[in-house]
mmCIF file of C-alpha atoms in Angstrom:
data_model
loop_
_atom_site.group_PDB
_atom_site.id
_atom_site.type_symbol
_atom_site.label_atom_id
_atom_site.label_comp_id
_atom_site.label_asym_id
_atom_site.label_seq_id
_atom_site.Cartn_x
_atom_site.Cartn_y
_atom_site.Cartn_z
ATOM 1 C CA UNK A 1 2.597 -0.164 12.656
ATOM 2 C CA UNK A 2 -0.681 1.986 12.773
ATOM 3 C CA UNK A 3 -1.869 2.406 9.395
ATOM 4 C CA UNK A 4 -2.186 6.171 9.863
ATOM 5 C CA UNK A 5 1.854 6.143 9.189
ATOM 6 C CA UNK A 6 0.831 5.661 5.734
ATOM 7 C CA UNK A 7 -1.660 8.804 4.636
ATOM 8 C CA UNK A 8 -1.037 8.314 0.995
ATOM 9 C CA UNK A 9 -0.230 6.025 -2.020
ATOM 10 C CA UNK A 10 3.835 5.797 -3.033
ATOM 11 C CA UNK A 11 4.518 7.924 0.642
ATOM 12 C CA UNK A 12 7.842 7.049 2.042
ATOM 13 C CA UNK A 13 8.431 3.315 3.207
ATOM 14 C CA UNK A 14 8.957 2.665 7.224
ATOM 15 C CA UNK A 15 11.399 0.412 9.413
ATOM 16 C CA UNK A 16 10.004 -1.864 11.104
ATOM 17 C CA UNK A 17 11.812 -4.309 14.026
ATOM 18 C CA UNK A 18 9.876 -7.415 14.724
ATOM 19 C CA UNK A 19 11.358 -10.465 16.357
ATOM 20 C CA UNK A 20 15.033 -9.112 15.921
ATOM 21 C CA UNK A 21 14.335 -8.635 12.290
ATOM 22 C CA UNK A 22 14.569 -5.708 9.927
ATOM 23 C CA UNK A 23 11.699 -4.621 7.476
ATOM 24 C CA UNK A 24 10.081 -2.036 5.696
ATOM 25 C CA UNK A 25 6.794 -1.297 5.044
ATOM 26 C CA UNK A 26 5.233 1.092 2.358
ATOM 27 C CA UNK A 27 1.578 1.468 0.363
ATOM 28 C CA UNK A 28 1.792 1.041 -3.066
ATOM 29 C CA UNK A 29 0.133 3.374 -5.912
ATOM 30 C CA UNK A 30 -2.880 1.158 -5.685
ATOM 31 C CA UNK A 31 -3.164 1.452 -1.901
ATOM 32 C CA UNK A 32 -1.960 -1.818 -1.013
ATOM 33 C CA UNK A 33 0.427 -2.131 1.553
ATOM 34 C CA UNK A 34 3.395 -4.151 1.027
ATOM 35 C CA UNK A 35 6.421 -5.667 3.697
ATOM 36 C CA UNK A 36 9.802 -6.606 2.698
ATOM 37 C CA UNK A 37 13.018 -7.651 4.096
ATOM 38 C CA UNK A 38 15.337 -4.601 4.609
ATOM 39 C CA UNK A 39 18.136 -5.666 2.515
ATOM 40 C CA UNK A 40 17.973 -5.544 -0.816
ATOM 41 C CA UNK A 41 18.868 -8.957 -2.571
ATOM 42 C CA UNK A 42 21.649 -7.621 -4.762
ATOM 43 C CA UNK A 43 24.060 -5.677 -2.632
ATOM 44 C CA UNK A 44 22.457 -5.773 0.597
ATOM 45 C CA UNK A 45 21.425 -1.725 0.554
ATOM 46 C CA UNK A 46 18.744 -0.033 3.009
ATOM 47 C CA UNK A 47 15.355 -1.119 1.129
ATOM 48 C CA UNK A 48 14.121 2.464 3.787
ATOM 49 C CA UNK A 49 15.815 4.853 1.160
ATOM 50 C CA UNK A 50 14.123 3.248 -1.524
ATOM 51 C CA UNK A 51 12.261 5.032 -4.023
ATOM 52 C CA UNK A 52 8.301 4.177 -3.690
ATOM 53 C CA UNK A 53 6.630 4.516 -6.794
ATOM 54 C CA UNK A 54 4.584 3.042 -9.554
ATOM 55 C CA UNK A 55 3.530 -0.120 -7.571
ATOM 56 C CA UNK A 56 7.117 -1.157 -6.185
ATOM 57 C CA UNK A 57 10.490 0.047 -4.259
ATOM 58 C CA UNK A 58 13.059 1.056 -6.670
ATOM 59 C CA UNK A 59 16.381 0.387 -4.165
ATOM 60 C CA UNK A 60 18.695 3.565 -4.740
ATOM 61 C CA UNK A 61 21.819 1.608 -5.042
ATOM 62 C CA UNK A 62 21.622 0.306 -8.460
ATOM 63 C CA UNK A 63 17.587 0.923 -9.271
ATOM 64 C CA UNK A 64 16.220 -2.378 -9.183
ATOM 65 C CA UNK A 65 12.533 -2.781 -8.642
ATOM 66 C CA UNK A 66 10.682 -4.876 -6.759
ATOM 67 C CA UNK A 67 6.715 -5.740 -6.462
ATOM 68 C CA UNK A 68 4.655 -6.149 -3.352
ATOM 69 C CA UNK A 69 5.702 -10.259 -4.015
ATOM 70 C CA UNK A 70 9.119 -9.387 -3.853
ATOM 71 C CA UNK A 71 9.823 -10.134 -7.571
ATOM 72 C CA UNK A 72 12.361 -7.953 -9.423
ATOM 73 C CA UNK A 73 10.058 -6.284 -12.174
ATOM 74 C CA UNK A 74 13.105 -3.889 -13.273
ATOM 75 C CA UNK A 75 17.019 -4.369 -13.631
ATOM 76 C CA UNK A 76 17.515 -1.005 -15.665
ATOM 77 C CA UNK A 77 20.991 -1.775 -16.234
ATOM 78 C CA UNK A 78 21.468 -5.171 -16.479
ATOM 79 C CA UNK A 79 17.883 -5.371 -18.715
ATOM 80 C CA UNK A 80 19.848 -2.806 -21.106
ATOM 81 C CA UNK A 81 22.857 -4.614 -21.348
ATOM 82 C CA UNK A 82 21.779 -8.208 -22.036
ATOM 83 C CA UNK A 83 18.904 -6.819 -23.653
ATOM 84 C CA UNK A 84 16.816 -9.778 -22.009
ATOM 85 C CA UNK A 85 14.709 -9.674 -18.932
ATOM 86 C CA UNK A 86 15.421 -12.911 -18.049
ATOM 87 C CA UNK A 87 18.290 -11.952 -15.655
ATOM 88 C CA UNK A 88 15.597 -10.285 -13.581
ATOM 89 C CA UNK A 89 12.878 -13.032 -13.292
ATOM 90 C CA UNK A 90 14.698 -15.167 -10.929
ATOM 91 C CA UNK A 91 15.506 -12.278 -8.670
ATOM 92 C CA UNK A 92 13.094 -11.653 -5.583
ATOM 93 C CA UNK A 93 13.451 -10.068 -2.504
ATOM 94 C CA UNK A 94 12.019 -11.497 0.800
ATOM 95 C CA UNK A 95 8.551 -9.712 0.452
ATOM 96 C CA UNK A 96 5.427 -10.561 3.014
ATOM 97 C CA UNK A 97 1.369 -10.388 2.958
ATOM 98 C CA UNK A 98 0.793 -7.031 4.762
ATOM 99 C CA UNK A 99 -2.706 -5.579 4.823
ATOM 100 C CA UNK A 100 -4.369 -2.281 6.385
ATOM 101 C CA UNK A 101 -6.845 -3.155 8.954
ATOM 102 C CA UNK A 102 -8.729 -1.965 11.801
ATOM 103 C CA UNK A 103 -5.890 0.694 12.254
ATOM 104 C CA UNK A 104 -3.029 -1.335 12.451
ATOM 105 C CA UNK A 105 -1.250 -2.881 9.342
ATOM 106 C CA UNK A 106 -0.708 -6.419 9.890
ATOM 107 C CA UNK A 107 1.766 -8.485 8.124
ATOM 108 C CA UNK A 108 2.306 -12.302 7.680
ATOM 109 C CA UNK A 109 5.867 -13.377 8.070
ATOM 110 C CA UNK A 110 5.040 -17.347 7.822
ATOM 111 C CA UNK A 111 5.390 -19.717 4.700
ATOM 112 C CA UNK A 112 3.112 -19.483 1.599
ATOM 113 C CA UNK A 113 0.031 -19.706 1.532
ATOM 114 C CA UNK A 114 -0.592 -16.688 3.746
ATOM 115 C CA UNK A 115 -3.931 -16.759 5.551
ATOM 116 C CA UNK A 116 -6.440 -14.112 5.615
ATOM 117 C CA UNK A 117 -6.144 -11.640 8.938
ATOM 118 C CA UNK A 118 -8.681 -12.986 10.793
ATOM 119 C CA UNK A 119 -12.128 -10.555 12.074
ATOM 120 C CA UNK A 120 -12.043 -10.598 15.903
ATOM 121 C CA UNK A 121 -15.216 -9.818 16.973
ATOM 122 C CA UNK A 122 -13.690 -6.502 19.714
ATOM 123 C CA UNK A 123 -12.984 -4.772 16.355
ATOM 124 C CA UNK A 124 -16.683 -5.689 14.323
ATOM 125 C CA UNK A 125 -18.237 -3.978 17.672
ATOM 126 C CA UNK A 126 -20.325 -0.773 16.421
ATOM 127 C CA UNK A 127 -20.696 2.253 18.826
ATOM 128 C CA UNK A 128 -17.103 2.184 19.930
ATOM 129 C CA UNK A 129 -14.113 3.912 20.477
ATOM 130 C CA UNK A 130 -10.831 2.540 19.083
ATOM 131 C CA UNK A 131 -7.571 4.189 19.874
ATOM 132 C CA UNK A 132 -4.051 2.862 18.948
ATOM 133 C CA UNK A 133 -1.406 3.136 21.312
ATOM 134 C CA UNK A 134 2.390 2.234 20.355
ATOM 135 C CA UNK A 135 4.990 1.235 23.063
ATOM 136 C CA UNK A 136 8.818 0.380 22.449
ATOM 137 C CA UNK A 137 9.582 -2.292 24.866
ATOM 138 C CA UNK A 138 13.380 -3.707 25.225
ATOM 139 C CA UNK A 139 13.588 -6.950 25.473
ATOM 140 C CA UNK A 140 14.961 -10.153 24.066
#
């Protein structure tokens, strides 16, 4: 997606479609931008209607939180009732390495260890014009 989708910190979270998958992205309240699998991990609700705020996606189903790795850092209810947090530590989501750059926000869907987003030397050229252009094209 172009990163100018995402004008400020804790803004609304996008859908993305790549490779018959769904995800969504969102910046965090630190400016980082984060990419996650659209289901959440407990009941399988639209991570899109999540709440962004204070570095994570709060899903609106039952208010878990999750971090930009995907690990549940809040379990309101369950935290309350056990009155442990170790319910929520082996909870994740399927999060992903996204990062803001040269317009576009790019996002690594591969195993761990993600690699940096490489430089390519069209977008280090000075003097230039850059313009983003998005086109949906159906195909399989």
């Amino acid at each position: 997606l172009p990163s100018s989708e995402f004008p400020e910190n804790d803004g609304p979270a996008k859908r993305m479609m790549l490779l018959g998958e769904r995800f969504v992205m969102y910046r965090d309240s630190l400016g980082r931008m984060g990419a996650m699998a659209e289901a959440c991990p407990h009941r399988g609700a639209s991570m899109y209607f999540a709440r962004n705020e204070e570095c994570g996606l709060r899903c609106n189903y039952h208010g878990w939180k999750f971090d930009l790795d995907g690990q549940c850092v809040e379990a309101p209810f369950e935290d309350l009732s056990s009155g442990s947090t170790r319910f929520r530590s082996g909870i994740c989501a399927l999060a992903y390495r996204a990062e803001a750059r040269f317009g576009l926000v790019w996002a690594y869907l591969g195993p761990a260890p993600a690699p940096l987003i490489p430089t390519w030397e069209p977008f280090t050229y000075e003097n230039c014009f850059t313009q983003i252009v998005q086109h949906v094209v159906e195909c399989n």
